[in-house]
Structures are given as C-alpha cells and as structure tokens.
Coordinates of C-alpha atoms (C1' of nucleotides) in Angstrom, one line a residue:
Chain X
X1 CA -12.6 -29.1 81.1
X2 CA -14.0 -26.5 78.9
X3 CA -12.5 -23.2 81.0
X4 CA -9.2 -24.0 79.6
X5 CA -9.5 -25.4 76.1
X6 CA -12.4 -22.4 75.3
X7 CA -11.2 -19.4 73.7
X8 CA -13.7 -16.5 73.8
X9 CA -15.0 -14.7 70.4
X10 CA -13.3 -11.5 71.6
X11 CA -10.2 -13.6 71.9
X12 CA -10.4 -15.2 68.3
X13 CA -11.1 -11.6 67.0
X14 CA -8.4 -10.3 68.4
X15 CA -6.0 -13.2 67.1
X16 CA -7.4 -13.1 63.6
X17 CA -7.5 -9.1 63.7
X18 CA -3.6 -9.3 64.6
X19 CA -2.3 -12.1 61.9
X20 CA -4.5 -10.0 58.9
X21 CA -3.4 -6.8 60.2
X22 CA 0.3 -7.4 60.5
X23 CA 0.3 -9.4 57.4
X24 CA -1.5 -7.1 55.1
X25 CA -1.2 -3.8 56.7
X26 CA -4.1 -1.5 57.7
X27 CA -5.6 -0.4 53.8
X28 CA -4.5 -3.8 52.5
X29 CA -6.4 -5.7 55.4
X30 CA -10.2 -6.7 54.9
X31 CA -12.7 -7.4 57.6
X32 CA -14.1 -10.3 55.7
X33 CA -11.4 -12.1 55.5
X34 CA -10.6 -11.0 59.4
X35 CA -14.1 -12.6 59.9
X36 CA -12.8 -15.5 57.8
X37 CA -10.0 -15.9 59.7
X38 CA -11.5 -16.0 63.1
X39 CA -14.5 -18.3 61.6
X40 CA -17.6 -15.4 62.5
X41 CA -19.0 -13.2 60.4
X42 CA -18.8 -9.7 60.0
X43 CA -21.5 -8.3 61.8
X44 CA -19.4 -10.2 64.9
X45 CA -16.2 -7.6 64.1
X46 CA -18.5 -4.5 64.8
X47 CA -20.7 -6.1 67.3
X48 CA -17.6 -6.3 69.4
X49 CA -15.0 -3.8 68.1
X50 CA -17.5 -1.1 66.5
X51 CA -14.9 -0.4 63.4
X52 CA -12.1 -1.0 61.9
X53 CA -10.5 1.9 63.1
X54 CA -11.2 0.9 66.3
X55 CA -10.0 -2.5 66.1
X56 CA -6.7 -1.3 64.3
X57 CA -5.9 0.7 67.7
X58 CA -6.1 -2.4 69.6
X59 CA -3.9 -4.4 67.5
X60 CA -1.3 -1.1 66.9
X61 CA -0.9 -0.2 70.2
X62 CA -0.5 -3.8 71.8
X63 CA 2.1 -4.2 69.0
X64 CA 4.2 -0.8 69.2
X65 CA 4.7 -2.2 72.7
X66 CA 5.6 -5.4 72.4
X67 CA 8.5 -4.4 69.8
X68 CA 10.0 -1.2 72.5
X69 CA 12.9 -3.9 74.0
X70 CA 12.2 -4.1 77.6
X71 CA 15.9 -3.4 78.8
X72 CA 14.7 -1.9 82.2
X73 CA 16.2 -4.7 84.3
X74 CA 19.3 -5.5 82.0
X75 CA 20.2 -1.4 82.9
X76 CA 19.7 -2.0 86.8
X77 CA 22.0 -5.1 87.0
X78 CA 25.5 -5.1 87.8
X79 CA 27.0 -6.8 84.5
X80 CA 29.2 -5.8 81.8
X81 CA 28.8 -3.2 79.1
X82 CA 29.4 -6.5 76.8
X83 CA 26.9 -8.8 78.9
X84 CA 24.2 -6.0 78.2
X85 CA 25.4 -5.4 74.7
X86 CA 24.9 -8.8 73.9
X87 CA 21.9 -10.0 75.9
X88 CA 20.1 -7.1 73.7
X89 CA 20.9 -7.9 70.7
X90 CA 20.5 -11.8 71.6
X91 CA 16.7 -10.9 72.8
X92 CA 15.7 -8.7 69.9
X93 CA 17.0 -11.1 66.7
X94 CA 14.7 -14.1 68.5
X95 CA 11.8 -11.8 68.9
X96 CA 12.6 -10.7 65.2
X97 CA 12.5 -14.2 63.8
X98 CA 9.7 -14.9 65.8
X99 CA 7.7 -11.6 64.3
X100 CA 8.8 -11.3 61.1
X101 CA 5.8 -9.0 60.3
X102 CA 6.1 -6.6 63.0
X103 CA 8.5 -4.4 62.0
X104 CA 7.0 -3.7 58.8
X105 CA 3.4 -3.3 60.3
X106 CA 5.0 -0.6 63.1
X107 CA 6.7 1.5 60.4
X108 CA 4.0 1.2 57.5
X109 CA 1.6 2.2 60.2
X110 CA 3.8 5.0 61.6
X111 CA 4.3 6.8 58.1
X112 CA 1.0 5.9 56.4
X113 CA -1.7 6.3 59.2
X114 CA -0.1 8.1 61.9
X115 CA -3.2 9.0 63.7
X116 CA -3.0 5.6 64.9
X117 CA 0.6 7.0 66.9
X118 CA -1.8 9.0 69.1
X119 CA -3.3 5.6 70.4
X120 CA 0.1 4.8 72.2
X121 CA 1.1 6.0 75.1
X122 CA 4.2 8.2 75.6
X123 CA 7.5 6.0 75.2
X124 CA 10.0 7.9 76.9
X125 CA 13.0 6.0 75.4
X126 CA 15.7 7.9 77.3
X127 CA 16.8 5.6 79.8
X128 CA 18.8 3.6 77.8
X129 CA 20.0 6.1 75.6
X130 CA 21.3 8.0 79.5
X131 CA 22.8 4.8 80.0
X132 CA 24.6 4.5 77.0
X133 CA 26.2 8.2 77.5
X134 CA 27.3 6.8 80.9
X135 CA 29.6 4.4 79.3
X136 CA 31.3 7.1 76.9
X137 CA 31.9 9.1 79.8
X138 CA 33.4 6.1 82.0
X139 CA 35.4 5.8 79.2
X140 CA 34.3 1.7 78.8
X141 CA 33.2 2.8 74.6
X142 CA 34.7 5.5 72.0
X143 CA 32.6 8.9 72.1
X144 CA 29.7 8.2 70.3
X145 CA 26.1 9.8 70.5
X146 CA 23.6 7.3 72.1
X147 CA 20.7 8.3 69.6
X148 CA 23.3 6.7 66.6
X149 CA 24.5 3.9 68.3
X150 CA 21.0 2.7 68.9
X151 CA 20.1 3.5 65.3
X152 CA 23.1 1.1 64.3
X153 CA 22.2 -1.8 67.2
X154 CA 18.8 -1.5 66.2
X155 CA 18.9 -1.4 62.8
X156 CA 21.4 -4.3 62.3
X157 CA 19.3 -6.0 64.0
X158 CA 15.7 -5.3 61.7
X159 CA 17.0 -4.3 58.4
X160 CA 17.9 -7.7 57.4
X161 CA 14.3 -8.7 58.2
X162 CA 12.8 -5.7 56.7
X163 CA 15.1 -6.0 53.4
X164 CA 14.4 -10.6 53.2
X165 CA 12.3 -10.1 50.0
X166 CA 14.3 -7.6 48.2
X167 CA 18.0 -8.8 49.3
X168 CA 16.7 -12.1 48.1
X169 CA 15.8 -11.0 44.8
X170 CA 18.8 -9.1 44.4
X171 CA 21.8 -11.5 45.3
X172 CA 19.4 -14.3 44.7
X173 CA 19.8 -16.2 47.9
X174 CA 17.0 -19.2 48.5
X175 CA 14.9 -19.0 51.4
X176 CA 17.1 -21.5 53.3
X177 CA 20.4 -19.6 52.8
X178 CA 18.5 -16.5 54.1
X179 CA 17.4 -18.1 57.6
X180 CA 20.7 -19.5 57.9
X181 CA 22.2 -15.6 57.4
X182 CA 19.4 -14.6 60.2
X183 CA 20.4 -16.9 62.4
X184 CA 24.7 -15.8 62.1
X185 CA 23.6 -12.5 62.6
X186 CA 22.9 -12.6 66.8
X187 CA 27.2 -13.3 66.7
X188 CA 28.2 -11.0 63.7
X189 CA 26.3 -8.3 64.8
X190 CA 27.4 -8.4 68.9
X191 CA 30.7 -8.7 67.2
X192 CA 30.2 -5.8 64.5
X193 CA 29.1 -3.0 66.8
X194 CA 31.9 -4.1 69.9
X195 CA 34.5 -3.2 67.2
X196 CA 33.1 -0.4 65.9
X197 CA 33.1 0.9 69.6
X198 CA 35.8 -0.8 72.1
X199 CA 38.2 1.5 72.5
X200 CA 42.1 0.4 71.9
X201 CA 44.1 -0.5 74.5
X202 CA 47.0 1.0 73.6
Chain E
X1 CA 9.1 27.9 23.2
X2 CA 6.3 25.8 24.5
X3 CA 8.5 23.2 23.4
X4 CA 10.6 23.2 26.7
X5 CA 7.6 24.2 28.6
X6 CA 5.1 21.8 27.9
X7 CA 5.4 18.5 30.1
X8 CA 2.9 15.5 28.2
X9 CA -0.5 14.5 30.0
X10 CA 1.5 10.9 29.9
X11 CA 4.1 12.2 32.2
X12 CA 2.3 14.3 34.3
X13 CA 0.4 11.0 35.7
X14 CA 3.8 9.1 35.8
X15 CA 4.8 12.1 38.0
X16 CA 1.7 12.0 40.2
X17 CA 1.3 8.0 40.2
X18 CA 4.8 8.6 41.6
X19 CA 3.8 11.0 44.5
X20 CA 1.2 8.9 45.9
X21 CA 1.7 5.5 45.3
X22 CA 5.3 6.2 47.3
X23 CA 3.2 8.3 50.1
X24 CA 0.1 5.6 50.1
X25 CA 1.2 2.4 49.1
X26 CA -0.4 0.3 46.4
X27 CA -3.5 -0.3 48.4
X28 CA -3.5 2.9 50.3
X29 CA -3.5 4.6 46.9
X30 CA -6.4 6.2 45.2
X31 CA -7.1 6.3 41.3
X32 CA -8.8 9.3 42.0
X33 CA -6.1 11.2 43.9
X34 CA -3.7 10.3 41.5
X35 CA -6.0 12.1 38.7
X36 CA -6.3 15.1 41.0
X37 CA -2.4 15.0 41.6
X38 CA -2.4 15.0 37.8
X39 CA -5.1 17.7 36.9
X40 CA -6.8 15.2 34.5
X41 CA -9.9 12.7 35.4
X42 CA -9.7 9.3 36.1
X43 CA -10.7 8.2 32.7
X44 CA -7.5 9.4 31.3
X45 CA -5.6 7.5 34.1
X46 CA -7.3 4.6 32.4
X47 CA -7.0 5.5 28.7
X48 CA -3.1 6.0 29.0
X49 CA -2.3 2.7 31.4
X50 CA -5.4 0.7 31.2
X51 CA -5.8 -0.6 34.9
X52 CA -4.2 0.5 38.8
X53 CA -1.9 -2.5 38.3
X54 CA -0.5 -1.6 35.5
X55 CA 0.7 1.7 36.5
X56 CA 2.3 0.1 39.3
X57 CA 4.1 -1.9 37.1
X58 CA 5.6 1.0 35.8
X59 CA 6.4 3.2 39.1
X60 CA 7.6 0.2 41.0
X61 CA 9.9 -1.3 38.2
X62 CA 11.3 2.3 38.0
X63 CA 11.7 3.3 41.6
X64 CA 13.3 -0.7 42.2
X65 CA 16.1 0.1 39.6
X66 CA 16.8 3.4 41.4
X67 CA 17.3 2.0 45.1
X68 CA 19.9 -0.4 43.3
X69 CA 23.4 1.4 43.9
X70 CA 25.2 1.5 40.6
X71 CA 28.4 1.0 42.2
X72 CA 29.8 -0.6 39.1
X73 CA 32.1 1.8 38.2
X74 CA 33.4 2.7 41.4
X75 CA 34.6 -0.7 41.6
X76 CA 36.3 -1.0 38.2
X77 CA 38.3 2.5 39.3
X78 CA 41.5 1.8 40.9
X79 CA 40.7 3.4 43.9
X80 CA 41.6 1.9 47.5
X81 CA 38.9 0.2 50.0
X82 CA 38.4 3.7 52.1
X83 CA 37.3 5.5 48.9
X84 CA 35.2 3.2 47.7
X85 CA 33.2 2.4 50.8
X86 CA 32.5 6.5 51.5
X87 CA 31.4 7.0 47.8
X88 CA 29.2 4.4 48.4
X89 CA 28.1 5.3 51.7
X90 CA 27.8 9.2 50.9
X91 CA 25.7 8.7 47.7
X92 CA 23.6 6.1 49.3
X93 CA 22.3 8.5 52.2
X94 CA 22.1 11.8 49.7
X95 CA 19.8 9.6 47.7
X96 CA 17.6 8.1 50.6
X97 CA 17.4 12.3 52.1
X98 CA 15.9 13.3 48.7
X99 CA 13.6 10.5 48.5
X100 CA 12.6 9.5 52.0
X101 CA 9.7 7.3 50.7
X102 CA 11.8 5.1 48.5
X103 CA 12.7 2.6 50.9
X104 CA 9.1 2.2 52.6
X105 CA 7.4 1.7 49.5
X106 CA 10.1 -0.9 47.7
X107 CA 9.9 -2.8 51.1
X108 CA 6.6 -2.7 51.6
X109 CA 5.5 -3.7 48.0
X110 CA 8.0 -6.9 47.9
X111 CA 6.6 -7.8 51.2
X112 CA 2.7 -7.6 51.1
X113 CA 2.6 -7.1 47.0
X114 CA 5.3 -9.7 45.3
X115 CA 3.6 -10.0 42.4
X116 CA 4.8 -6.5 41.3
X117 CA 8.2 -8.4 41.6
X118 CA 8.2 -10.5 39.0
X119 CA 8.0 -7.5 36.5
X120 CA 11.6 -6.4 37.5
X121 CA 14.1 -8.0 35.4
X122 CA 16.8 -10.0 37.9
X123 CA 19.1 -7.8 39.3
X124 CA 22.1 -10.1 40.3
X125 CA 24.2 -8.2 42.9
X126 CA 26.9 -10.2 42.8
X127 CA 29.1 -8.3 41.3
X128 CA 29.9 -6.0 44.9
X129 CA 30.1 -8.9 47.1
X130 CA 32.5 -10.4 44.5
X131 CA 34.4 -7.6 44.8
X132 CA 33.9 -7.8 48.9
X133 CA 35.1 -11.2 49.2
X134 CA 38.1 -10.0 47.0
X135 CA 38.9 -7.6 49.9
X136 CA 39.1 -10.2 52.8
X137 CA 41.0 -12.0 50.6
X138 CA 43.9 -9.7 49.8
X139 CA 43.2 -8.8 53.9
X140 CA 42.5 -5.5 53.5
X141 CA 39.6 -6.2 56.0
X142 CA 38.8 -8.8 58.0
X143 CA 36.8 -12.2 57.5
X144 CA 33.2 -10.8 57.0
X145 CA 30.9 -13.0 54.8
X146 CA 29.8 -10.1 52.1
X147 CA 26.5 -10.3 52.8
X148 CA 26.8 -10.0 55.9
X149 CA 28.7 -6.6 55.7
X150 CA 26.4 -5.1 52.7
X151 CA 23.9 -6.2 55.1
X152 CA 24.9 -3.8 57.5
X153 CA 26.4 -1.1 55.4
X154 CA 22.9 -0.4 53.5
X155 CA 20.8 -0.9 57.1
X156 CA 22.9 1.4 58.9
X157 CA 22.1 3.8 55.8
X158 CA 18.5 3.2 55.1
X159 CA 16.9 2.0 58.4
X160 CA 17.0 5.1 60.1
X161 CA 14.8 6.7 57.2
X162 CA 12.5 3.9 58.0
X163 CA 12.3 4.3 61.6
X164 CA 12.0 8.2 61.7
X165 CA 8.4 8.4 63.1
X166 CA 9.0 4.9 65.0
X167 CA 12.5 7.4 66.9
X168 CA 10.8 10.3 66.7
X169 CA 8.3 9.0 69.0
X170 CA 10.1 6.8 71.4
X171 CA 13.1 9.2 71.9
X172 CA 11.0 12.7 71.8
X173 CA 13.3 14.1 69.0
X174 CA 12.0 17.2 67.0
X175 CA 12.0 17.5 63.2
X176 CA 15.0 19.6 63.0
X177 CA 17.2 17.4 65.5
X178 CA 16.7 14.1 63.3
X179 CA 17.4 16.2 60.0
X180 CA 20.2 16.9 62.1
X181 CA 20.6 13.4 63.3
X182 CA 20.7 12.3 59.7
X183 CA 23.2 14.7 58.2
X184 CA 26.1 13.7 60.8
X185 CA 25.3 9.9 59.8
X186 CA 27.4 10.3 56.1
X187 CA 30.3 10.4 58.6
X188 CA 29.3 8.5 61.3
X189 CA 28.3 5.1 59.2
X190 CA 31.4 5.2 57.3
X191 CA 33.7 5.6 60.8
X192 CA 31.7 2.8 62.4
X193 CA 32.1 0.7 59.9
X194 CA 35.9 1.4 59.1
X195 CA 36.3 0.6 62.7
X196 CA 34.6 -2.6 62.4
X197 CA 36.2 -3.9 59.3
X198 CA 40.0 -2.9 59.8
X199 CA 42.6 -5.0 60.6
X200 CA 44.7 -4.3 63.4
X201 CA 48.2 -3.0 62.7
X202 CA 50.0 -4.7 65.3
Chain V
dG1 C1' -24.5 -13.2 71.2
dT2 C1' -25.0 -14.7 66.7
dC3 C1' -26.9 -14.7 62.4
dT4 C1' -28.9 -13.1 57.4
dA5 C1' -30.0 -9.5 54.8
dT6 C1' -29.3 -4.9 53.6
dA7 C1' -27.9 -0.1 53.6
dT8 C1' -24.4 3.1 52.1
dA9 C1' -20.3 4.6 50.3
dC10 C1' -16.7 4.4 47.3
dA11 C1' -13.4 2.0 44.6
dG12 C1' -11.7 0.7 39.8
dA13 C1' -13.2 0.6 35.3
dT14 C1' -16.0 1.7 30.9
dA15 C1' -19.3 4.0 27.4
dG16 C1' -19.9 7.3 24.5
dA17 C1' -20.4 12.4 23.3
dC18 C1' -17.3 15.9 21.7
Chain N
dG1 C1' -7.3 13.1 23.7
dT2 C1' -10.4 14.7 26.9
dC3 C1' -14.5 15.0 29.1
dT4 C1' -19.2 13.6 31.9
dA5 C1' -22.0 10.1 33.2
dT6 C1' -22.4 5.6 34.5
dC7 C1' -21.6 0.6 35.4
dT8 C1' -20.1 -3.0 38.5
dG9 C1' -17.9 -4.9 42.2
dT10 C1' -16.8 -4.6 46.9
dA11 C1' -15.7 -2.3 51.2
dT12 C1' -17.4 -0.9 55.9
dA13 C1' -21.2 -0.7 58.6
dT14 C1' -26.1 -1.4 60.3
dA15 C1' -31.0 -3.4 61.0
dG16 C1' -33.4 -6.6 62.8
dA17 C1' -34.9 -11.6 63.4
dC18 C1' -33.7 -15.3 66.5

DNA sequence: GTCTATATACAGATAGAC
DNA sequence: GTCTATCTGTATATAGAC
C-alpha cells in the first residue's frame, strides 16, 4: 500500500522548488522556505540538487515547456481553420487559469536571468506559424503576418492574467468580477480575433 | 553656468534607482549597484532615502503613474472613434519602445511585491470605459463589455514587449527583425482591432 | 539519506570622522 | 553632505555525526 501513497524526497523537492519558484521568482525565492515548504531541511536541497542554480534549471526548463502550446496534432487533422482557432485558444485560457504564475515566472526569468534560456532546448516554433501562412494564401483569413497574429492570439490570451493585479487596482474590479472576466474571455477572444481576420464575403 | 549643468546627488540616485530596480526588480536589485550607477556610496543611498523600501516607494509610485495612459483629454476632444483609438494606440506603443522595462517591472512588483501598491493613490479608470460603453451605445461599435476591449487593446500593445525573449526564442527571430516586428504593430493593432469592433454596413 | 552545526559571503543599514 | 569602516542579519553552501 505504501508504493502508491509514498512520494519520494526528490519528488517533494521538486514540488516545493516549483510553487516557491514560480510564486516568488528566482532572486525573490529562498531555499529555507523551499526546505519549509517540502518539510526537509536545507542541507536536503544541496544534498540532492547541489544549488540553487541548479535546481532553478530543473524547474525553468520543465516550465518553459509546459507553457509552448502543444498544437502538433491540432495542425495534422483535417478540421476547420475555426475548429483549430478555437480549440487553441480554448486549451490555453484553461491552462492559464490553472497556472496563473507561469507566465510571469517564464518572462521574469527570460529578461532577468536569461542564462537560465540556455537550459532549454531549441523550440523551433515555426510550424504553426507555416501553418498560419497557409491559410492566408488559401485565402480562408485576410493577409496577415503569422509572427503578429500569434502575438495577438497569444497575448489576448495572457495579458489579462499577467495585468489581474494592476487592471484590478485600476478600474477597481473585486476578485470575483475578475475570474468571472477570465472565464468570458475563451468566447470573446475566439470571437475577437475571427473578426479581425475572416475575410468579407462580399 | 553650472546652474544648468549640475544635476543634485538627490536626483542622480533617483536616476540610477530607476535603471536598476526596472532592469532587476525589487529583489534582484542591489543597494550597492545602485550607488555605483550613481557614483556615490551606499551610505548616501541611505542618508537621502533612509531604507531599499523606501526608494521603491518612490520609483514604483512614479513609474505606475506613467504606464497609466492620460487619455483624458483625447476623450473630451470632439474627435470621432477612429482618431481616438490610433492616438491612443500610437502613443501607447511609442511609450512602451522607449521604455521596454516599464511593463515587466510594474507587473512584476504588483504581483510578487503588493505592498508597494498601497503607496499609489487609486487610480479609477473609469473614466475610458465610460466613455467605451458610450460608444456601443450610440453603435458606433459593437457590444464589447469595455473591459473586455481595453483588455485587449493595451495586451495587444504591451504583451509583445513582454514576450520578446520568450518569441525571440521560440520563433528564432533576430534583434533587428522584432524591432522590426514592433514598428509595423502601431498599424497593425489599430487595423485588427478596427476590424473587430466595426459594425457591418449592410 | 537525514540531520545539526557551521563556514563563507554578501546584503541592508549605521557610526562617526571630516 | 560625503566618506570609510563596521555592525548585524541572512543568504547559499558545506562538514561531519548518525
């Protein structure tokens, strides 16, 4: 009964490492409370992980990869431009509100310790930004260059999440109303970018 | 003529606290850097503003009231919808190009360093999405909840600052081609969303 | 593998001469 | 106002017993 309820130290390290990490960004985090967190001591953190440097790697890289949208299969299928369109921006809002942290922790990381970037392997993006031209040229979306109409999908999608603490602040909107706005966004958004970019009938 | 010349020891560290609490972040940043940024020692840093937090206080109050569009009196000018939406779209993205750190650190300190917050005075921006709601109303656009829309108007602006390493490394771009990138997006935002928004003539 | 105790470095902050 | 020297706390990291 114990080989599934028993969680290994590495695996508690690696769980507490991630929640401090992503939560309090790589200058901000403290092994102690890492340690804390996953209910060993410090000694435990370099027994196993050496550094924090080290240990920073394996939560970065893990993480960068989890937030690159895995669209490989939606491209080979035989749907609609719409059916892709919106099964993207479906899947990436619920990982969003899922995550809240990670976008923050990939981009702080990115412009503040990018030595950590060299940890990652290569992440060849153009596949879906090919794909993406192939619809301008059959004509099924206006001309538009892939590289800014993923900017827009992608950052309708995160700013709002990125932006909670100061858009709250601003227009004063209670934590409720916000998560309410989230949730709207997966059919405003599908519907935003299809009317920036159908192209008129007539 | 050292009168023009001569810039006070005061704002030489408000010019340097400036540079690398933007660059670093509040934790990332170093007292000591700051002094060197600032050709003093770090015993003036503490004879002028007393403590680290402090001098956050003041950067971060100041930057916050800068990321603010003052769009006030573009709206009280009788000017139509279009004009108003590419001032605001043009000014926004000149700004964020001259200070690419602005929206990193803003986000980044209301997230993981709120208490800085509370030293802003309240910033209701109410006053634009007034003004939007006004505009589906007389149905110059169509039904978009305002926050909604400045949702997307400001992420389609600032998120791409954000994500510039994040792009740059996924999609192989070179510094030059996302300068590039950037540039054509003062025209590019304000089409995209003109398409989204506008009601259909027929 | 896990712990306590400690080494080492460096951060923010202060004392006090000038 | 400006400096050097120093205090104090705390961070990462290691030594060594068990």
């Amino acid at each position: 009964m114990e080989i599934e309820e028993h969680i290994s130290t590495e695996e508690r390290i690696i769980k507490a490492a991630e929640k401090i990490f992503l939560r309090e960004g790589y200058a901000g985090a403290r092994m102690q409370e890492i340690a804390n967190e996953a209910k060993i001591n410090k000694a435990m953190l370099h027994y196993y992980f050496g550094s924090k440097k080290e240990l920073m790697e394996k939560i970065f890289s893990a993480k960068f990869k989890e937030f690159i949208p895995k669209v490989t299969e939606a491209l080979q299928s035989e749907t609609t431009f719409e059916n892709v369109l919106r099964v993207y921006i479906d899947t990436y809002i619920d990982m969003l509100m899922r995550n809240p942290y990670l976008p923050l922790f990939l981009i702080d990381t990115m412009h503040r310790n990018p030595e950590f970037l060299s940890f990652t392997q290569n992440f060849p993006g153009k596949l879906f930004a090919a794909w993406l031209q192939k619809q301008v040229d059959l004509k099924k979306i206006r001309p538009i260059k892939p590289h800014h109409l993923l900017l827009n999908m992608i950052g309708l999608c995160v700013f709002p999440i990125l932006a909670k603490p100061m858009f709250q602040k601003v227009f004063q909107i209670e934590e409720t109303d916000y998560q309410q706005i989230l949730t709207e966004r997966k059919e405003m958004v599908y519907d935003f970018v299809m009317r920036a970019i159908k192209i008129d009938d007539e």
